[in-house]
Tab-separated table of C-alpha atoms in Angstrom:
chain	number	residue	atom	x	y	z
A	1	MET	CA	-68.406	-20.993	34.596
A	2	VAL	CA	-67.725	-19.431	38.155
A	3	GLU	CA	-69.455	-20.133	41.275
A	4	THR	CA	-68.407	-18.412	44.324
A	5	ARG	CA	-69.276	-19.394	48.055
A	6	ASP	CA	-71.177	-16.010	48.456
A	7	SER	CA	-73.599	-14.758	45.723
A	8	LEU	CA	-72.287	-13.133	42.494
A	9	THR	CA	-74.978	-10.564	43.021
A	10	GLU	CA	-73.638	-9.537	46.627
A	11	PHE	CA	-70.196	-8.973	45.239
A	12	ARG	CA	-71.624	-6.977	42.446
A	13	ASN	CA	-73.391	-4.556	44.704
A	14	LEU	CA	-70.323	-3.708	46.549
A	15	ASP	CA	-68.965	-0.423	45.708
A	16	HIS	CA	-65.512	-1.768	44.748
A	17	THR	CA	-66.391	-4.239	42.284
A	18	LEU	CA	-65.983	-3.113	38.915
A	19	ASP	CA	-68.334	-3.822	35.819
A	20	GLU	CA	-67.031	-5.984	32.905
A	21	GLU	CA	-66.268	-2.938	30.480
A	22	THR	CA	-64.160	-1.030	33.245
A	23	TYR	CA	-62.405	-4.272	34.726
A	24	ASN	CA	-61.098	-5.154	31.299
A	25	PHE	CA	-59.652	-1.959	30.396
A	26	GLU	CA	-58.450	-0.819	26.783
A	27	HIS	CA	-55.251	1.316	27.974
A	28	PHE	CA	-53.425	1.127	31.069
A	29	ARG	CA	-53.533	4.408	32.842
A	30	THR	CA	-52.132	6.362	35.875
A	31	ARG	CA	-55.594	5.458	37.678
A	32	HIS	CA	-55.066	2.072	37.413
A	33	LEU	CA	-51.470	2.581	39.146
A	34	LEU	CA	-53.204	4.597	41.722
A	35	SER	CA	-56.006	2.035	42.342
A	36	ASP	CA	-53.431	-0.611	42.900
A	37	ALA	CA	-51.846	1.796	45.301
A	38	TRP	CA	-55.019	2.446	47.182
A	39	ARG	CA	-55.678	-1.256	47.378
A	40	THR	CA	-52.608	-1.794	48.650
A	41	LEU	CA	-52.832	0.956	51.456
A	42	GLN	CA	-56.231	-0.614	52.293
A	43	THR	CA	-54.951	-4.186	52.089
A	44	ARG	CA	-58.092	-5.018	50.142
A	45	GLY	CA	-58.675	-8.567	49.863
A	46	ILE	CA	-59.193	-11.605	52.098
A	47	PRO	CA	-57.660	-11.196	55.588
A	48	PRO	CA	-55.558	-13.739	56.995
A	49	GLY	CA	-57.480	-16.289	59.299
A	50	GLU	CA	-60.482	-16.192	56.941
A	51	VAL	CA	-61.748	-19.134	54.858
A	52	ALA	CA	-60.715	-18.449	51.499
A	53	PRO	CA	-63.983	-18.156	49.044
A	54	ASP	CA	-64.782	-20.992	47.172
A	55	PHE	CA	-64.603	-20.896	43.436
A	56	LEU	CA	-64.972	-23.502	40.387
A	57	LEU	CA	-63.091	-22.325	37.446
A	58	PRO	CA	-62.115	-23.752	34.006
A	59	ARG	CA	-58.519	-25.163	33.715
A	60	VAL	CA	-56.166	-24.930	30.793
A	61	GLY	CA	-55.903	-28.325	29.430
A	62	GLY	CA	-59.498	-29.014	30.032
A	63	GLY	CA	-61.772	-29.894	33.136
A	64	THR	CA	-62.399	-27.589	36.281
A	65	VAL	CA	-60.919	-27.048	39.571
A	66	ARG	CA	-62.860	-26.125	42.794
A	67	LEU	CA	-60.665	-24.795	45.544
A	68	SER	CA	-62.476	-26.371	48.225
A	69	ASP	CA	-61.755	-29.732	46.667
A	70	LEU	CA	-57.659	-29.454	47.388
A	71	ARG	CA	-58.175	-29.185	51.190
A	72	GLY	CA	-55.932	-31.357	53.122
A	73	LYS	CA	-52.812	-29.932	51.517
A	74	PRO	CA	-51.817	-26.017	51.469
A	75	VAL	CA	-52.494	-24.041	48.306
A	76	LEU	CA	-50.601	-21.184	46.697
A	77	LEU	CA	-52.925	-19.191	44.638
A	78	ARG	CA	-51.383	-16.313	42.531
A	79	PHE	CA	-53.281	-14.111	40.298
A	80	GLY	CA	-51.678	-12.757	37.025
A	81	SER	CA	-51.814	-11.527	33.388
A	82	PHE	CA	-50.117	-12.169	30.378
A	83	THR	CA	-49.093	-8.704	29.401
B	1	MET	CA	-47.899	-12.040	35.972
B	2	GLY	CA	-44.576	-10.640	36.796
B	3	SER	CA	-41.563	-12.769	36.496
B	4	VAL	CA	-42.139	-16.616	36.168
B	5	GLU	CA	-38.818	-17.865	36.965
B	6	PRO	CA	-38.882	-17.533	40.641
B	7	PHE	CA	-42.285	-19.081	40.714
B	8	ARG	CA	-40.962	-21.993	39.126
B	9	LYS	CA	-38.119	-22.083	41.673
B	10	LEU	CA	-40.779	-22.140	44.396
B	11	HIS	CA	-42.652	-24.692	42.713
B	12	ALA	CA	-39.622	-27.037	42.231
B	13	ARG	CA	-38.948	-26.822	45.968
B	14	TRP	CA	-42.343	-27.111	47.383
B	15	GLY	CA	-44.643	-28.515	44.644
B	16	GLY	CA	-44.737	-31.876	46.095
B	17	GLN	CA	-46.367	-30.254	49.413
B	18	VAL	CA	-48.253	-27.402	48.169
B	19	HIS	CA	-51.004	-27.063	45.502
B	20	PHE	CA	-49.844	-24.414	42.883
B	21	LEU	CA	-52.591	-22.478	41.092
B	22	VAL	CA	-52.287	-19.356	38.905
B	23	VAL	CA	-55.466	-17.447	38.002
B	24	GLU	CA	-55.354	-15.760	34.541
B	25	VAL	CA	-57.028	-12.194	34.925
B	26	ARG	CA	-57.367	-9.065	32.526
B	27	GLN	CA	-54.665	-8.014	30.305
B	28	ALA	CA	-52.558	-5.684	32.323
B	29	HIS	CA	-50.976	-3.830	29.596
B	30	PRO	CA	-53.157	-4.590	26.369
B	31	GLY	CA	-52.108	-3.973	23.047
B	32	PRO	CA	-52.654	-4.747	19.115
B	33	ASP	CA	-51.758	-8.344	19.504
B	34	TYR	CA	-53.217	-8.912	23.025
B	35	PRO	CA	-56.062	-6.633	23.530
B	36	ARG	CA	-58.509	-6.605	26.545
B	37	HIS	CA	-60.525	-9.367	26.709
B	38	THR	CA	-63.927	-9.647	25.029
B	39	SER	CA	-64.880	-13.372	25.153
B	40	ALA	CA	-64.230	-16.157	27.497
B	41	GLU	CA	-62.899	-17.887	24.614
B	42	GLN	CA	-60.266	-15.420	23.895
B	43	LYS	CA	-59.250	-15.628	27.481
B	44	LEU	CA	-58.867	-19.097	27.635
B	45	GLU	CA	-56.893	-19.355	24.590
B	46	GLU	CA	-54.608	-16.790	25.764
B	47	ALA	CA	-54.288	-18.473	29.152
B	48	ARG	CA	-53.260	-21.565	27.381
B	49	GLU	CA	-50.828	-19.733	25.437
B	50	HIS	CA	-49.388	-18.169	28.437
B	51	HIS	CA	-49.369	-21.504	30.357
B	52	GLN	CA	-47.373	-23.274	27.009
B	53	GLU	CA	-44.820	-20.168	26.876
B	54	ALA	CA	-44.168	-20.272	30.731
B	55	ASN	CA	-43.666	-24.081	30.336
B	56	ALA	CA	-45.737	-24.416	33.517
B	57	PRO	CA	-45.463	-26.941	36.053
B	58	TRP	CA	-48.580	-25.432	38.018
B	59	ILE	CA	-52.260	-25.651	37.281
B	60	THR	CA	-53.378	-22.442	35.382
B	61	LEU	CA	-57.111	-21.735	35.939
B	62	VAL	CA	-59.136	-19.024	33.982
B	63	ASP	CA	-61.278	-16.383	35.673
B	64	ASP	CA	-64.421	-15.388	34.242
B	65	LEU	CA	-64.790	-12.076	32.091
B	66	GLN	CA	-65.667	-9.805	34.761
B	67	GLY	CA	-62.938	-11.250	36.965
B	68	THR	CA	-65.103	-12.259	39.826
B	69	VAL	CA	-62.779	-14.343	41.575
B	70	HIS	CA	-59.952	-11.923	41.086
B	71	GLN	CA	-62.120	-9.093	42.507
B	72	VAL	CA	-63.347	-11.026	45.321
B	73	TYR	CA	-59.713	-11.683	46.202
B	74	GLY	CA	-58.917	-7.935	46.115
B	75	GLY	CA	-58.309	-7.304	42.499
B	76	LEU	CA	-54.789	-6.288	42.821
B	77	SER	CA	-52.424	-6.843	39.793
B	78	ASP	CA	-49.855	-9.595	41.264
B	79	PRO	CA	-51.178	-11.098	44.467
B	80	SER	CA	-50.528	-14.367	46.047
B	81	TYR	CA	-52.438	-16.193	48.932
B	82	LEU	CA	-51.220	-19.163	50.857
B	83	ILE	CA	-54.117	-21.000	51.953
B	84	ASP	CA	-53.811	-23.584	54.667
B	85	ALA	CA	-54.967	-27.205	54.511
B	86	GLU	CA	-58.171	-26.312	56.212
B	87	GLY	CA	-59.000	-23.762	53.674
B	88	ARG	CA	-58.204	-20.604	55.492
B	89	VAL	CA	-55.776	-17.544	54.623
B	90	ALA	CA	-52.268	-18.318	55.879
B	91	PHE	CA	-50.634	-15.526	54.297
B	92	TYR	CA	-51.409	-12.684	51.742
B	93	ASN	CA	-48.655	-11.524	49.816
B	94	LEU	CA	-50.194	-8.214	47.876
B	95	TRP	CA	-47.346	-8.145	45.724
B	96	SER	CA	-46.101	-11.810	44.876
B	97	TYR	CA	-42.131	-12.255	46.018
B	98	ALA	CA	-40.866	-15.495	45.651
B	99	PRO	CA	-38.488	-15.022	48.834
B	100	VAL	CA	-41.249	-14.023	51.072
B	101	LEU	CA	-43.473	-16.909	49.675
B	102	TYR	CA	-40.712	-19.453	50.312
B	103	GLU	CA	-40.420	-18.498	53.826
B	104	ALA	CA	-44.294	-18.399	54.248
B	105	ILE	CA	-44.542	-21.870	52.799
B	106	ALA	CA	-41.729	-23.270	55.169
B	107	ARG	CA	-43.369	-21.881	58.417
B	108	LEU	CA	-46.613	-23.220	57.405
B	109	LEU	CA	-45.493	-26.623	56.768
B	110	GLU	CA	-43.485	-26.432	60.210
B	111	GLN	CA	-46.819	-25.926	61.781
B	112	GLY	CA	-48.635	-28.909	60.385
B	113	GLY	CA	-49.745	-26.842	57.209
B	114	ARG	CA	-52.410	-24.864	59.357
B	115	GLY	CA	-52.568	-21.549	60.876
B	116	VAL	CA	-51.649	-17.836	60.030
B	117	VAL	CA	-47.756	-17.253	59.341
B	118	MET	CA	-45.462	-14.352	59.538
B	119	GLY	CA	-48.156	-11.888	60.666
B	120	GLY	CA	-50.395	-12.855	57.771
B	121	VAL	CA	-49.751	-10.057	55.331
B	122	ASN	CA	-46.790	-8.570	53.139
B	123	ARG	CA	-47.675	-5.399	51.555
B	124	LEU	CA	-44.489	-4.347	49.925
B	125	PRO	CA	-43.902	-3.903	46.510
B	126	HIS	CA	-40.601	-5.844	45.638
B	127	LEU	CA	-39.505	-4.120	42.401
B	128	GLY	CA	-36.644	-6.430	41.584
B	129	PRO	CA	-38.453	-8.877	39.827
B	130	ALA	CA	-40.590	-6.549	37.735
B	131	VAL	CA	-37.465	-4.416	36.932
B	132	THR	CA	-35.639	-7.575	35.624
B	133	ASP	CA	-38.453	-9.498	33.960
B	134	GLY	CA	-40.970	-7.078	33.334
B	135	TRP	CA	-40.077	-6.147	29.757
B	136	PRO	CA	-41.434	-9.408	28.131
B	137	ALA	CA	-44.892	-8.640	29.316
B	138	ILE	CA	-44.861	-5.017	27.808
B	139	GLN	CA	-43.260	-6.255	24.637
B	140	ARG	CA	-46.137	-8.769	23.910
B	141	GLY	CA	-48.566	-5.455	23.876
B	142	LEU	CA	-45.967	-3.099	21.858
B	143	PRO	CA	-46.673	-0.468	20.800
B	144	GLN	CA	-49.525	0.531	22.665
B	145	SER	CA	-48.532	-1.124	26.062
B	146	LEU	CA	-45.285	1.100	25.982
B	147	VAL	CA	-46.766	4.249	25.194
B	148	ASP	CA	-49.493	3.722	27.752
B	149	LEU	CA	-46.985	2.666	30.284
B	150	GLU	CA	-44.764	5.836	29.667
B	151	THR	CA	-47.664	8.089	29.663
B	152	ALA	CA	-49.023	6.620	33.108
B	153	MET	CA	-45.655	6.449	34.639
B	154	PRO	CA	-42.752	8.417	32.755
B	155	GLY	CA	-39.602	6.281	32.678
B	156	GLY	CA	-41.330	3.193	33.644
B	157	GLY	CA	-41.076	1.376	30.330
B	158	ALA	CA	-37.512	2.577	29.877
B	159	LEU	CA	-36.821	1.160	33.487
B	160	LEU	CA	-38.042	-2.105	32.336
B	161	TRP	CA	-36.309	-2.295	28.971
B	162	LEU	CA	-33.115	-1.352	30.770
B	163	GLY	CA	-33.608	-3.835	33.539
B	164	HIS	CA	-34.005	-6.617	30.858
B	165	GLN	CA	-30.870	-5.598	29.093
B	166	ALA	CA	-28.941	-6.222	32.514
B	167	ARG	CA	-30.954	-9.216	33.424
B	168	PRO	CA	-27.582	-11.453	33.267
B	169	LEU	CA	-26.493	-9.330	36.158
B	170	LEU	CA	-29.632	-8.848	38.268
B	171	ALA	CA	-31.310	-12.377	37.713
B	172	PRO	CA	-29.036	-14.016	40.670
B	173	LEU	CA	-30.495	-11.664	43.092
B	174	THR	CA	-33.736	-10.482	41.867
B	175	LEU	CA	-35.108	-13.711	40.329
B	176	ARG	CA	-34.130	-16.003	43.257
B	177	ALA	CA	-36.812	-18.042	45.191
B	178	LYS	CA	-35.020	-18.505	48.425
B	179	PRO	CA	-34.562	-15.681	50.880
B	180	LEU	CA	-31.294	-14.371	51.292
B	181	PRO	CA	-29.320	-15.218	54.510
B	182	GLN	CA	-29.814	-12.760	56.919
B	183	GLY	CA	-26.208	-11.806	57.232
B	184	LEU	CA	-26.008	-10.943	53.419
B	185	THR	CA	-29.092	-8.837	53.620
B	186	LEU	CA	-27.512	-6.871	56.318
B	187	GLY	CA	-24.180	-6.651	54.335
B	188	LEU	CA	-26.007	-5.456	51.240
B	189	ALA	CA	-28.198	-2.903	53.139
B	190	ALA	CA	-24.762	-1.756	54.907
B	191	GLY	CA	-23.201	-1.590	51.312
B	192	ALA	CA	-25.822	0.386	49.719
B	193	ALA	CA	-25.806	2.753	52.974
B	194	LEU	CA	-22.117	3.121	52.339
B	195	VAL	CA	-22.139	3.928	48.671
B	196	GLY	CA	-24.895	6.444	49.439
B	197	PHE	CA	-22.739	8.121	51.982
B	198	ALA	CA	-19.442	8.202	49.634
B	199	LEU	CA	-21.716	9.621	46.886
B	200	GLY	CA	-22.979	12.360	49.120
B	201	CYS	CA	-19.339	13.268	50.080
B	202	TRP	CA	-18.224	13.209	46.686
B	203	LEU	CA	-20.990	15.433	45.680
B	204	LEU	CA	-19.845	17.861	48.540
B	205	GLY	CA	-16.527	17.638	48.195
B	206	ALA	CA	-16.811	18.554	44.318
B	207	ARG	CA	-18.927	21.714	44.809
B	208	GLY	CA	-17.225	22.634	48.496
B	209	THR	CA	-19.169	22.896	51.587
B	210	GLU	CA	-18.951	26.900	51.204
B	211	ALA	CA	-20.770	26.728	47.880
B	212	LEU	CA	-23.820	25.327	49.991
B	213	ALA	CA	-24.105	28.493	52.159
B	214	PHE	CA	-22.854	31.376	49.862
B	215	PRO	CA	-23.462	32.194	46.110
B	216	ARG	CA	-20.437	30.841	43.981
B	217	ARG	CA	-17.938	33.783	43.214
B	218	ARG	CA	-15.837	33.747	39.748
B	219	THR	CA	-12.125	33.709	40.876
B	220	ASN	CA	-10.657	33.650	37.441
B	221	GLY	CA	-7.676	31.574	38.942
B	222	GLN	CA	-6.746	34.465	41.739
B	223	THR	CA	-5.422	33.336	45.061
B	224	ALA	CA	-7.262	34.290	48.218
B	225	PRO	CA	-5.082	37.588	49.106
B	226	GLU	CA	-5.419	38.818	45.546
B	227	LEU	CA	-9.321	38.464	45.771
B	228	ALA	CA	-9.095	40.255	49.290
B	229	ASN	CA	-7.280	43.417	47.499
B	230	ALA	CA	-9.175	43.323	44.203
B	231	THR	CA	-11.430	46.030	43.512
B	232	PRO	CA	-15.063	44.849	43.115
B	233	THR	CA	-16.245	44.852	39.620
B	234	HIS	CA	-19.777	45.021	40.348
B	235	LEU	CA	-19.831	48.441	41.928
B	236	PRO	CA	-20.040	51.618	39.538
B	237	PRO	CA	-16.620	53.642	39.237
B	238	ARG	CA	-16.076	56.248	41.682
B	239	LEU	CA	-15.972	59.727	40.572
B	240	PRO	CA	-12.746	61.818	41.438
B	241	VAL	CA	-13.451	64.629	44.169
B	242	ALA	CA	-12.403	67.415	41.935
B	243	GLU	CA	-15.083	66.731	39.366
B	244	THR	CA	-17.728	67.135	42.111
B	245	VAL	CA	-20.126	69.997	41.072
B	246	SER	CA	-20.450	72.618	43.899
B	247	GLY	CA	-22.030	75.889	44.401
C-alpha cells in the first residue's frame, strides 16, 4: 500500500515515470546506465529545501511507516536493490 | 544497494540522532535466482532476505511494484536524501557516499536539524565502494547479471570481481564512513598526480622523445657516425655511368 502526498495519477502522467513493466526490467542494459547518467545530469529528484513527498510503506518485520510521522528528527532515506 | 558496510558505520555513529530508512526498489541486476519483481509478496520476501543478510540495524521499507516512491524521488539506482526535522530535503546525495553523508549529517545537527547543508546536492558517482563491494550484488544474479553487465559496460563485471579480490587492501579507504582529514586527501591527490607524472616520464624515457616526432629507425646496433656514413638501403642501386645507353 503506497500513498503519496500528490496523487498517483499525477505522477503516472509525467513523461518520466515508467510503467510497471518498464520499471522492472528483465535485463540490465546500456540504456539503464545512460538513463542514470541523464538523471544525474538533470539532478532528477526532490530539490533541496522542498518538502519531501510523504509516503506510507510496508516495513520488513511487519507494520508500516509514514514519513511524516518521523518529523522532529532528521531522516536519512536511502533507496537500494538486493542485486 | 551498494556497499552496506559504510552505511552500517554511519548508523553506528548517527543512529541515535537520525532515523535511517532504506527503501527496497527494483532488482538492479536481475538473474535466475533473483529475477525482476512480479508480485508484492516476492518483493517483500526478498527485502526481508536483504535486511537479514545485511544484519541491518535500520528500517527497511518496501516500495510498490511500480516503484512509485522510488520514481517520485528521482529513480536513480543508489540515492540518499537527508531530510531535516521539519520534513524538508536538507541534502540530496545522488550516488550515496558515506563520507559525504557523514559530513552532511554532522552539519545538519550543528544547525539544529533544520535547513539545507553543503549546497544541498552532491552528484558525483563515487566508484570506490562499488568497486570494492559491488561483486556480491552481481553474484546473486549470476550468470545473467554478469553477462548483462559486461554487455552493457564491457569490463564492468571484471572490475567488480577484481575489486572484490582486492577488498582487504581497498576497504580501509573505500568503505570508510568518516571523511578523510583534509591534509590526507590533499596528500593522496598529490601522490596520485606524482605517480601519474612519473609514469608519463618513464613511458617517454623508454621510447625516447625523438620517437614522438620522428619515425622509428632500425639501427642494428650501429653508432651515430656509422649511421651517418651508411648507404641508405631503401633506395634502388645506382647504375654505373658506363652502362648508360647513349645514342
